[in-house]
Coordinates of C-alpha atoms and ligand atoms in Angstrom, one line a residue:
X26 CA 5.4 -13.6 -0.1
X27 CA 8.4 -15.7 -2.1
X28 CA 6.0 -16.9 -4.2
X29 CA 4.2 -13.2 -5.3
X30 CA 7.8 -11.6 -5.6
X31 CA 8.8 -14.1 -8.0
X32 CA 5.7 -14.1 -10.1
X33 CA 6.2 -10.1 -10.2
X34 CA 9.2 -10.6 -11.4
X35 CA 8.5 -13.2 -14.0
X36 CA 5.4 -11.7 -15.2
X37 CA 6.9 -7.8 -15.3
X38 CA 4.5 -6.3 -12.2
X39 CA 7.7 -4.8 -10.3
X40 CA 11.2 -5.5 -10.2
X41 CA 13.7 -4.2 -7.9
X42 CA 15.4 -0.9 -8.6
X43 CA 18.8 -0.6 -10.5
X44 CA 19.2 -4.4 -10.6
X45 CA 21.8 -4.5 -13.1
X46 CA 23.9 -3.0 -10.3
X47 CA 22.9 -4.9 -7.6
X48 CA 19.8 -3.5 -6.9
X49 CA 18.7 -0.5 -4.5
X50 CA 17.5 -1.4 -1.3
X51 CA 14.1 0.0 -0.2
X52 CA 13.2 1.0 -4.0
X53 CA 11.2 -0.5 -6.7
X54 CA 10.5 -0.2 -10.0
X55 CA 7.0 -1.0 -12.1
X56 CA 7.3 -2.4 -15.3
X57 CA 4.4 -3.1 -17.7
X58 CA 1.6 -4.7 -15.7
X59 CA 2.7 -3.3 -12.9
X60 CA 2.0 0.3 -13.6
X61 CA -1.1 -0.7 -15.0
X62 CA -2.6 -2.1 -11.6
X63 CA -1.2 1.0 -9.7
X64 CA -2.4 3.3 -12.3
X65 CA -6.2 1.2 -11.6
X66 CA -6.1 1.8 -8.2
X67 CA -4.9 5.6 -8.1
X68 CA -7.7 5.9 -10.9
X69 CA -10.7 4.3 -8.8
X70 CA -9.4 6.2 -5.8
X71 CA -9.5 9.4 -7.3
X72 CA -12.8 8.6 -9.0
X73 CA -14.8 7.7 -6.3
X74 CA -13.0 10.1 -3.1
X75 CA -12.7 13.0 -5.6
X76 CA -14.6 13.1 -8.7
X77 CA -18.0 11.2 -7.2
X78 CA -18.2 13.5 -4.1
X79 CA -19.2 16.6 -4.0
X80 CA -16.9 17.7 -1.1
X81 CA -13.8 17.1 -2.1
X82 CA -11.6 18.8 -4.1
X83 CA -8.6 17.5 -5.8
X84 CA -4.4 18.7 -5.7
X85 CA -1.3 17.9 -7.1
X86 CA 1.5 20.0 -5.2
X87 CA 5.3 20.0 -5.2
X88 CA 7.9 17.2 -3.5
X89 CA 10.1 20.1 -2.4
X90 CA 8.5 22.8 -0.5
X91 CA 9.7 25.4 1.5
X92 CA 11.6 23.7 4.5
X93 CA 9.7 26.4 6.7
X94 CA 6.6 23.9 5.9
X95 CA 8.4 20.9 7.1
X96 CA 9.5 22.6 10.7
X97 CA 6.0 24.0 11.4
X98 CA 4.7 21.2 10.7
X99 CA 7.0 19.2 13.5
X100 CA 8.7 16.8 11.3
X101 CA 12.5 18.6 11.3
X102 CA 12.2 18.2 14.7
X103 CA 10.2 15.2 15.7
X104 CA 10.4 12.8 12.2
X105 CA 12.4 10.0 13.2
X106 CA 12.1 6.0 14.1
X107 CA 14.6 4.5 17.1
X108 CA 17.3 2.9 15.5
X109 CA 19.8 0.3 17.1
X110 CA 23.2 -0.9 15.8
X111 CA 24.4 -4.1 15.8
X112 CA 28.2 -3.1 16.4
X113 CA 29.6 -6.2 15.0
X114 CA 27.7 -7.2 12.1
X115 CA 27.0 -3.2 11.4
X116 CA 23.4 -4.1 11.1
X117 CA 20.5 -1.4 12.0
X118 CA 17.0 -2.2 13.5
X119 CA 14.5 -0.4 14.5
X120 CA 14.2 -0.6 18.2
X121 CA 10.1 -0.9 17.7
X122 CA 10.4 -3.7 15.8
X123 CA 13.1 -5.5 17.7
X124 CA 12.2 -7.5 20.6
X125 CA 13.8 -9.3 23.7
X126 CA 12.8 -11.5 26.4
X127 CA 14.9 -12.7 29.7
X128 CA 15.2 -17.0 29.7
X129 CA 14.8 -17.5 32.9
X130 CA 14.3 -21.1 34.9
X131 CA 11.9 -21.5 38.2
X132 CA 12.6 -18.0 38.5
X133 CA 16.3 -17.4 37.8
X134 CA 16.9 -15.5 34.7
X135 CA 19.9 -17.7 33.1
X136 CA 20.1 -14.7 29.4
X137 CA 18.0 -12.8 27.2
X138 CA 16.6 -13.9 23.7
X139 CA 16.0 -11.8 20.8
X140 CA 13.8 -11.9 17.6
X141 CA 13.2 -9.2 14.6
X142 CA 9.3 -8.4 14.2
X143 CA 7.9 -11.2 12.0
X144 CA 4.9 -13.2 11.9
X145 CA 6.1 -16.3 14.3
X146 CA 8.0 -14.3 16.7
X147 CA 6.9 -15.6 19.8
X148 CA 7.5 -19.0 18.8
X149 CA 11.0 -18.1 17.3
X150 CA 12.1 -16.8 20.9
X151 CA 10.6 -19.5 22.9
X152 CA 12.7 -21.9 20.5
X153 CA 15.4 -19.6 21.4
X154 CA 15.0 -19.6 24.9
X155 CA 14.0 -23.4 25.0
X156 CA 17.9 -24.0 23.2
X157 CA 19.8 -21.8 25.4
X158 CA 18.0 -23.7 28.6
X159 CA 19.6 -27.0 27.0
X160 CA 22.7 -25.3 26.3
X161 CA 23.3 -24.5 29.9
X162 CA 22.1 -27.7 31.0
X163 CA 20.0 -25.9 33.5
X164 CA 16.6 -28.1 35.0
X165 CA 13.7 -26.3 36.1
X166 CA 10.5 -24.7 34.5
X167 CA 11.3 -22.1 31.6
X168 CA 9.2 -19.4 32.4
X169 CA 7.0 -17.6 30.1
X170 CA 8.9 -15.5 27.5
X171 CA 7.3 -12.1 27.7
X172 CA 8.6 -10.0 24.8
X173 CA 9.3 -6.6 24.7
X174 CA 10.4 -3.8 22.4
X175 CA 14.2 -2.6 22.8
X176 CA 12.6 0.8 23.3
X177 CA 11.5 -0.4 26.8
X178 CA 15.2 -2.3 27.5
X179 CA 16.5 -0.8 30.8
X180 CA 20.1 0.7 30.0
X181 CA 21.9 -2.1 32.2
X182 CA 20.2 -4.2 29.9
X183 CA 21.6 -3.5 26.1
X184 CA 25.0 -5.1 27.4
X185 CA 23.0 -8.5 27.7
X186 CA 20.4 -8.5 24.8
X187 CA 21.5 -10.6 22.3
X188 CA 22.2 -9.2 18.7
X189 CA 19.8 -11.4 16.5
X190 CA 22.3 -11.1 13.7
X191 CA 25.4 -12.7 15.6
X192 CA 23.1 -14.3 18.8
X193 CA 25.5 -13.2 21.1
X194 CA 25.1 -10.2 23.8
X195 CA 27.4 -7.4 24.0
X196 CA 27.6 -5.6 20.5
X197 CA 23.4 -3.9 20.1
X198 CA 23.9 0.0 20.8
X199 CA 21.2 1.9 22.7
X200 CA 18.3 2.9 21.0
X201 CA 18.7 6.7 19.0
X202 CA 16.3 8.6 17.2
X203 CA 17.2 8.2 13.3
X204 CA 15.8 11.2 11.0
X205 CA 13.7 9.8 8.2
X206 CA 13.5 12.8 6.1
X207 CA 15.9 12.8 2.9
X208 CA 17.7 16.3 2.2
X209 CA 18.8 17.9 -0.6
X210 CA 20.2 21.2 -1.5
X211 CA 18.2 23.7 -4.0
X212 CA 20.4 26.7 -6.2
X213 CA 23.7 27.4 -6.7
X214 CA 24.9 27.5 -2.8
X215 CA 25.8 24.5 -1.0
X216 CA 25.7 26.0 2.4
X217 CA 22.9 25.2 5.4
X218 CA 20.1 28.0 4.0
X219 CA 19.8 25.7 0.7
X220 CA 18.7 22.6 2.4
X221 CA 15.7 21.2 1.7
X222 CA 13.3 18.0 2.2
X223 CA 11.9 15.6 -0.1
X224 CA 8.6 15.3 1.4
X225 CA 7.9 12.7 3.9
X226 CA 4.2 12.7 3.1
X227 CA 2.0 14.8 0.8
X228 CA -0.1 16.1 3.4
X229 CA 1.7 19.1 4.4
X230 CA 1.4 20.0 0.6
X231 CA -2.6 20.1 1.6
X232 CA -2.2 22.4 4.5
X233 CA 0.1 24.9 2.4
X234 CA -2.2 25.3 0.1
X235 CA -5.2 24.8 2.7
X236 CA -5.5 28.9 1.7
X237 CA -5.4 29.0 -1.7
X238 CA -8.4 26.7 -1.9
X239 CA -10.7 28.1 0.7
X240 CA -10.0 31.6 -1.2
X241 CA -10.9 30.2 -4.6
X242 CA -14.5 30.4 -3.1
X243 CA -15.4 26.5 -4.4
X244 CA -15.6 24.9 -0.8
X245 CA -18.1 25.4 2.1
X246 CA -17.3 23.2 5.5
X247 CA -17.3 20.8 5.9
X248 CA -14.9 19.4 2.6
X249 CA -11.6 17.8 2.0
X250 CA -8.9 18.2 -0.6
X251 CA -7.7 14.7 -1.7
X252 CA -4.1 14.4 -2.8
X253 CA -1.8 11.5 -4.6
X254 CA 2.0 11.8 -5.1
X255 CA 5.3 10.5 -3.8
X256 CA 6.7 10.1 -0.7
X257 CA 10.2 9.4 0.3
X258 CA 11.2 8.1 3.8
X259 CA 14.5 6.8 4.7
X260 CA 13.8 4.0 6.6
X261 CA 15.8 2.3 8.6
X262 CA 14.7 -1.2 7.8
X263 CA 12.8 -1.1 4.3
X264 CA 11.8 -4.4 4.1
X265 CA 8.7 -7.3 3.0
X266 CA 8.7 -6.1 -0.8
X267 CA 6.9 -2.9 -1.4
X268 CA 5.2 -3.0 1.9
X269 CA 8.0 -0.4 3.6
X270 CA 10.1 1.2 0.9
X271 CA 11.9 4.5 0.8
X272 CA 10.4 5.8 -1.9
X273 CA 6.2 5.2 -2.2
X274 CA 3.1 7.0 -2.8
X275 CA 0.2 8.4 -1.1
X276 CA -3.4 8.7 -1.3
X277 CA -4.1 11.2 1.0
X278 CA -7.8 13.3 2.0
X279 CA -7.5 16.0 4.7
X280 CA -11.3 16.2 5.4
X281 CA -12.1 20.0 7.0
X282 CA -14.7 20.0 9.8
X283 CA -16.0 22.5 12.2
X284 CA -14.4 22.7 15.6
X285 CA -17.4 21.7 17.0
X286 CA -18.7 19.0 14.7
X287 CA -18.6 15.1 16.6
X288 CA -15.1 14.4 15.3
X289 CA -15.7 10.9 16.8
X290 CA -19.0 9.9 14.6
X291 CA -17.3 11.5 11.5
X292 CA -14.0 9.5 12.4
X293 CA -16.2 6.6 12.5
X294 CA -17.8 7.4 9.5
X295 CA -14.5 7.6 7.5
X296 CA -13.5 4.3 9.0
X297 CA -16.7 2.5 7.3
X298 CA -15.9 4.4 3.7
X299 CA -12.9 3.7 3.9
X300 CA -13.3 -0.4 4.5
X301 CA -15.7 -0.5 2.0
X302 CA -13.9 1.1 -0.3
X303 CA -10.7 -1.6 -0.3
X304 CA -13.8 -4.0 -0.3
X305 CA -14.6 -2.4 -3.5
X306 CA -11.8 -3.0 -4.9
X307 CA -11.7 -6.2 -4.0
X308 CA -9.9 -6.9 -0.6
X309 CA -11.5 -9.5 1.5
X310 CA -13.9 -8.1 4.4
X311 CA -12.5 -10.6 6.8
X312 CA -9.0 -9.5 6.3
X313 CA -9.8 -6.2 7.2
X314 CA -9.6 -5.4 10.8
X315 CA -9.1 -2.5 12.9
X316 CA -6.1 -1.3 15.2
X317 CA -7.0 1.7 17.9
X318 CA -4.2 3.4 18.5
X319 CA -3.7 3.6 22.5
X320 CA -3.4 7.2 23.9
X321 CA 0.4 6.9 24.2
X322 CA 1.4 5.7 20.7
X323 CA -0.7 8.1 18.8
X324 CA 1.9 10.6 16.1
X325 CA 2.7 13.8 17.6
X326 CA -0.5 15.4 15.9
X327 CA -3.0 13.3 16.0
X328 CA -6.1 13.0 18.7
X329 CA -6.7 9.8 17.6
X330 CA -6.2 7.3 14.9
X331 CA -7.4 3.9 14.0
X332 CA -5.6 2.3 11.4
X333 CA -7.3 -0.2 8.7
X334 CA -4.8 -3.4 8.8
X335 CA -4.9 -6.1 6.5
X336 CA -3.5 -9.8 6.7
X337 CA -0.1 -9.2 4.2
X338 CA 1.7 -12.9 3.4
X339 CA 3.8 -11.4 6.6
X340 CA 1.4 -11.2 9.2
X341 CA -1.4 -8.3 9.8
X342 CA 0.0 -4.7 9.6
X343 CA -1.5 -1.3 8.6
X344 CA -2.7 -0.2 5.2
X345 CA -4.5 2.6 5.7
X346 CA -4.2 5.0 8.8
X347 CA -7.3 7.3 9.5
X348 CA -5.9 10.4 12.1
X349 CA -7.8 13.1 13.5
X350 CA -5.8 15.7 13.2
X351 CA -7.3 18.1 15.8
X352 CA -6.2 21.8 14.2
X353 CA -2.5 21.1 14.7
X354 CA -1.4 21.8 11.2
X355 CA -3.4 24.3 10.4
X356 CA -2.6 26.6 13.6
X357 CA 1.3 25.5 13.1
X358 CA 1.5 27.0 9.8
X359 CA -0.5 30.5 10.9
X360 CA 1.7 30.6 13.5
X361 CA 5.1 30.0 11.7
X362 CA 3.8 31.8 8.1
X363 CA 2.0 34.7 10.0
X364 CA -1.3 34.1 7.4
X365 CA -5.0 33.1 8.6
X366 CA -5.9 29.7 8.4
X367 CA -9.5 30.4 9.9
X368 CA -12.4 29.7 7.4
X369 CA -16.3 31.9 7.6
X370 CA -18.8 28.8 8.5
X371 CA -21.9 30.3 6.2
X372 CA -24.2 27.8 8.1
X373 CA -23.0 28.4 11.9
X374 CA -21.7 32.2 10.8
X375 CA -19.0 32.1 12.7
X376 CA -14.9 32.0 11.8
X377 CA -12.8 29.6 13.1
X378 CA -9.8 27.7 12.0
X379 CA -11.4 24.0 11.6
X380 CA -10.1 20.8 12.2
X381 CA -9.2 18.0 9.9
X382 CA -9.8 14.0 9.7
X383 CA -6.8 12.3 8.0
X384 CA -7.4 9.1 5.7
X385 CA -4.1 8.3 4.2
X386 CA -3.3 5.3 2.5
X387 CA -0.4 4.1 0.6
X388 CA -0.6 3.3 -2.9
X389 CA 2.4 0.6 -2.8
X390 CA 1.0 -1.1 0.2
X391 CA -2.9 -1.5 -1.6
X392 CA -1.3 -2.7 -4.3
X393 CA 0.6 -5.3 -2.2
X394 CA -2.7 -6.3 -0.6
X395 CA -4.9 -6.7 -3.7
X396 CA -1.7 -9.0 -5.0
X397 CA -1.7 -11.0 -1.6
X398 CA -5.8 -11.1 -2.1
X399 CA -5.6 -12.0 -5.7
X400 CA -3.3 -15.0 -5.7
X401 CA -4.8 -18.1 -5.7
X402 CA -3.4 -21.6 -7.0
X403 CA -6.2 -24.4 -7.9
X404 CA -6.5 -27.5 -10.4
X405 CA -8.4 -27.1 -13.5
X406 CA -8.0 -30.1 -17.0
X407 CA -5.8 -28.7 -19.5
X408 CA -6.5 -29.1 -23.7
X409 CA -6.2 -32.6 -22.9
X410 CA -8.6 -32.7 -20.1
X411 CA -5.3 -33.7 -17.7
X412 CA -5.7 -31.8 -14.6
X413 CA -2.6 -29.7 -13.9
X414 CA -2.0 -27.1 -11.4
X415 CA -2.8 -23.2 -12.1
X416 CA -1.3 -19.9 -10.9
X417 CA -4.1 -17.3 -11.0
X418 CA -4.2 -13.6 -9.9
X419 CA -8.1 -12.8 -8.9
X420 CA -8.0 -9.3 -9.4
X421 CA -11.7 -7.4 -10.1
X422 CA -12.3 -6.7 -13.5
X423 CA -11.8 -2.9 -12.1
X424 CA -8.3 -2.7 -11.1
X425 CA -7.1 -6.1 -13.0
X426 CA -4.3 -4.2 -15.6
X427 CA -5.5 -6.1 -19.0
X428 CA -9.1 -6.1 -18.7
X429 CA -9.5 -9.1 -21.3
X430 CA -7.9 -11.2 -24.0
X431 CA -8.5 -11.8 -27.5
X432 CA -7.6 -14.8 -29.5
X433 CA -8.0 -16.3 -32.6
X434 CA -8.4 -19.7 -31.6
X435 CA -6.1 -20.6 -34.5
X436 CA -3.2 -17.9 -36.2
X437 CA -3.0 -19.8 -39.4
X438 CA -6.6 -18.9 -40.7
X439 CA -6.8 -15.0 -41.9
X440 CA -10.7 -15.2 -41.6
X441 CA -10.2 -16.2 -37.7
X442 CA -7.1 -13.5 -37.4
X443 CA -9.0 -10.5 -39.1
X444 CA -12.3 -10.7 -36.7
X445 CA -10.0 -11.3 -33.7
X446 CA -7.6 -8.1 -35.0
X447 CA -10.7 -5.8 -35.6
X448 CA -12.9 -6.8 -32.1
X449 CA -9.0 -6.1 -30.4
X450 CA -8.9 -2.5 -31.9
X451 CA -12.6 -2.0 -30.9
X452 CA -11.6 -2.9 -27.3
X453 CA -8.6 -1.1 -27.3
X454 CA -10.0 2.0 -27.8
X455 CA -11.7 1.7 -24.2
X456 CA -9.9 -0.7 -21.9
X457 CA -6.5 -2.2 -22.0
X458 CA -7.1 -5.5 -23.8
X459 CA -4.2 -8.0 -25.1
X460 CA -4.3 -9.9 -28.7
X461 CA -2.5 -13.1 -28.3
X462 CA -2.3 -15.6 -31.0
X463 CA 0.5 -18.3 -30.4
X464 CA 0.4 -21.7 -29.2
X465 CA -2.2 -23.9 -27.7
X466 CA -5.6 -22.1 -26.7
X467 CA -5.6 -23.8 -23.0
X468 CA -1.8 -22.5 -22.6
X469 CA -3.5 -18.8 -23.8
X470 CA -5.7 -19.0 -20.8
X471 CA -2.9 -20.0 -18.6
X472 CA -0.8 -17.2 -19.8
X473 CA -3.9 -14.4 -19.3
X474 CA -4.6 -16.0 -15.5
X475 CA -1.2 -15.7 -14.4
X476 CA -1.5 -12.2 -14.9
X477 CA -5.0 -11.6 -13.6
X478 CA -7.0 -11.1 -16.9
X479 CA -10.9 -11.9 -15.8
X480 CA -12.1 -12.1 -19.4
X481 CA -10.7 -14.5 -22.3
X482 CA -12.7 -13.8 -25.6
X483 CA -12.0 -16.6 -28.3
X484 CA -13.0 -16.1 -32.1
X485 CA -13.2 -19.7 -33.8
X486 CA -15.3 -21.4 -36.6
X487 CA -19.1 -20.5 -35.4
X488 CA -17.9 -16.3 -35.4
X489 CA -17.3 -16.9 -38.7
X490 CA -19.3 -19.4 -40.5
X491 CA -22.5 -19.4 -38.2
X492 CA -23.9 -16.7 -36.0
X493 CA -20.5 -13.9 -35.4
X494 CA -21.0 -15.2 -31.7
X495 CA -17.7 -15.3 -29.4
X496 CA -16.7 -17.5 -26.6
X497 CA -16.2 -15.6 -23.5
X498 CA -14.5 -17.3 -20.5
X499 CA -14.3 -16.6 -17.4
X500 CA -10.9 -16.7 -15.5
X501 CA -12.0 -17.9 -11.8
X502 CA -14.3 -20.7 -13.4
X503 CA -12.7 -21.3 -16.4
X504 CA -17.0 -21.1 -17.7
X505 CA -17.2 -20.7 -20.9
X506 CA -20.3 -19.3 -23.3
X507 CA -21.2 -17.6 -26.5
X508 CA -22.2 -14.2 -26.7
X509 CA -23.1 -11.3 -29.9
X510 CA -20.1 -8.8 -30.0
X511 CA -23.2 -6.0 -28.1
X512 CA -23.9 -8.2 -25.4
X513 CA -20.0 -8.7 -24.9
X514 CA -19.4 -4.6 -24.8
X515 CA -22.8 -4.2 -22.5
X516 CA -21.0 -7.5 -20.0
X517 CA -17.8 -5.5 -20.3
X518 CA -19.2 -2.1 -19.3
X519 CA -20.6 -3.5 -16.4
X520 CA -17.9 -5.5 -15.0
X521 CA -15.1 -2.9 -15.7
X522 CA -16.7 0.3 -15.2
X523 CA -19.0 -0.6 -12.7
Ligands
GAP3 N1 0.0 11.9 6.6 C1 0.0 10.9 7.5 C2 0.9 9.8 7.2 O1 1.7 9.9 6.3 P1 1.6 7.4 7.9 O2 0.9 6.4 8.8 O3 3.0 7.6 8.2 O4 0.7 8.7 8.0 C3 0.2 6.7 5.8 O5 1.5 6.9 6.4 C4 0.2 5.5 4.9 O6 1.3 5.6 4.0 C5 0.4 4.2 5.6 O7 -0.8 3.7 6.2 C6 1.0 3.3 4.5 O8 -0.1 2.8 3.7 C7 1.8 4.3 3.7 N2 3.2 4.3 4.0 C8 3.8 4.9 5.0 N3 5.2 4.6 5.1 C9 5.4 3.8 4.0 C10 6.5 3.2 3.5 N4 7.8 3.4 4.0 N5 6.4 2.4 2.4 C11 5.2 2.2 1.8 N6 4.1 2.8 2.3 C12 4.1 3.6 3.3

């Protein structure tokens, strides 16, 4: 993870909000490439959930809505994550991501251990455990360390469970529920009636307009209406880069079915688009795996849900949760606005309010993964045929922000420059291509693979004085071979548009 922060911050992908002042925790700013990679994958979602399917329709709502929409919908009242104090150190955790464990010996529990979420933790609190054993000098067996969430602690317990920030019992709180909405205050009056939510995910600005959609005649069930915008949570512990942030963005589908339609086979179905879509986009299959949610930690509207989790630099966590919603929303927001939600099924001819399947995926957290898929280090000669090590980003040619690279292999002959200037214009006009004519060629490449760009295109002495061929290279390979200026825009077209 160190090592992708840092090349995001060298290279301009993202940088950490208001850094002149300190920075801003849980909030991240996109500078040039990195606006361009998000901008790639909001672009290739949209294409192929919205403007490739006939079913779906897209939407761009508001981040304030009427707060009526945001209690209907169960998240004035039910939004929140436990949170636990450290009294001493005035740290918060989550309670579902901190964990404890009695120490006990043959049987005799001698303390309690405890360890934040992280990738090792098992192994951090049997260290733990292992220490405060020879601490006490006790002999005997340490038993197995079974961890827990705090959530489960019994309340006798919180007075012996360790804070992990000073490693001594006595000063964690118990567990409360922390509201993760933000509120603001819209017009002139600062009173109760003005407050108002920035929303906590863009769905509910689906169901709000569920209506106006189904009335604009376009739609027959079942169809979806596909969403992107920003989110804003305020999360307790925003934490492994953009992976949990306060303020992120959603990709979002609500897909409308009839009551009676096999939620499960479609849920299935939307599970298998869904991984091959982040394969398309170049995520690893094999890092792709699937977490069923169990019965009694399913969200307070969902049926079921299987989330899509992907092997982060931080261990495997969710990227892309896939709910069945039942017809909770939609019967919430009849209820509390006092309009029909129900829908005429021409096929079935019958009129029912339907139910919805949920894909929703976070913009921030795929662009994470395709950075934690992309970055490879390898070996490969330099000018001098040395070989020296190489930082490369292998993103596909379809989300990667500069598409290729154009260089003159030398900037001190105009006839070299001028064919390299006019071929960059040409490109430009399509894809977002990058001109670059200073220093070594070899330290050109190096420059273009740091950043992920697939295709390096060099204009030297043959392009001029033999046959106008260019050399294209290829990032991952480093292959290299000539090709006419209409077989390298046919090669583009097919590696970049697909
Ligand atoms: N409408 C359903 C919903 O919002 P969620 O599981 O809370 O469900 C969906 O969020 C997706 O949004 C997650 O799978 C993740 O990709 C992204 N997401 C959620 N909270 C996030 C956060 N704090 N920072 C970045 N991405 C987040």
């Amino acid at each position: 993870m160190e090592d992708i922060v840092g090349l995001c911050k060298r290279r301009g992908f993202i940088f950490q909000s208001s850094e002149i002042y300190g920075g801003y925790n849980g909030f991240y700013d996109y500078g040039p490439l990195g606006v361009e990679l998000r901008n790639n994958i909001k672009q290739a979602w949209w294409r192929d959930f919205v403007q490739c399917r006939d079913d779906i329709e897209g939407l761009d709502s508001t981040i304030i809505m009427h707060p009526k929409i945001w209690k209907a919908s169960g998240h004035v009242d039910g939004f929140s994550d436990p949170m636990v104090d450290c009294k001493e150190s005035k740290l918060r955790y989550r309670a579902d991501q901190l964990f404890f464990a009695p120490v006990s010996v043959d049987g005799e529990t001698i303390g309690y251990v405890s360890v934040v979420e992280c990738i090792d933790q098992q192994e951090v609190a049997e260290k733990a455990a292992a220490e405060m054993k020879r601490k006490m000098a006790k002999q005997g067996e340490l038993d197995t360390i079974k961890l827990k969430e705090y959530t489960e602690a019994k309340p006798e317990q919180y007075e012996l469970i360790p804070s992990p920030a000073t490693g001594k019992p006595g000063s964690l709180t118990e567990p409360r529920e922390f509201k993760l909405m933000f509120e603001t205050k819209v017009g002139p009056l600062a009173d109760d009636s003005a407050v108002a939510y920035l929303r906590p995910e863009t769905a509910q600005g689906i169901f709000a307009n569920y209506k106006n959609i189904v009335d604009t005649g376009r739609v027959k069930i079942p169809f979806g209406i596909a969403q992107i915008g920003k989110a804003f949570r305020n999360e307790i512990t925003p934490r492994n880069f953009i992976f949990r942030s306060r303020e992120f963005e959603q990709m979002e589908i609500e897909y409308f079915i009839s009551p009676s339609a096999d939620w499960k086979t479609l849920h299935r179905e939307w599970i298998d688009t869904c991984t091959d879509w982040l394969v398309s986009i170049g995520l690893p299959r094999e890092g792709i795996s699937e977490d069923i949610h169990p019965g009694d930690k399913l969200a307070f509207y969902s049926q079921a849900t299987t989330d899509l989790m992907f092997q982060f630099p931080h261990g495997e966590q969710e990227l892309w949760g896939i709910a069945c919603r039942s017809d909770y929303d939609l019967k919430q927001h009849q209820e509390h606005s006092g309009k029909s939600m129900t829908i005429f099924d021409e096929t079935a001819k019958e009129k029912y309010v339907p139910h919805v399947i949920e894909p929703s995926l976070g913009v921030d957290r795929t662009l994470l993964a395709v950075l934690s898929a992309a970055y490879t280090e390898d070996e490969v000669p330099n000018d001098k045929g040395k070989v020296e090590k190489r930082i490369l980003l292998k993103f596909s040619p379809k989300i990667a922000p500069v598409k290729a690279a154009i260089f003159p292999l030398l900037k001190n002959k105009p006839e070299l420059v001028e064919v390299a200037k006019r071929l960059h214009k040409k490109l430009q006009r399509r894809w977002n291509v990058f001109y670059d004519a200073s220093g070594a060629i070899g330290r050109r490449y190096r420059r273009q693979d740091e950043i992920g760009t697939p295709f390096g295109i060099t204009i030297d002495f043959d392009t001029i004085e033999k046959d106008g061929t260019v050399t294209l290279r290829d990032r991952d390979t480093c292959e290299q071979r000539r090709v006419t200026e209409d077989e390298l825009i046919k090669f583009l077209e097919e590696q970049i548009d697909g």
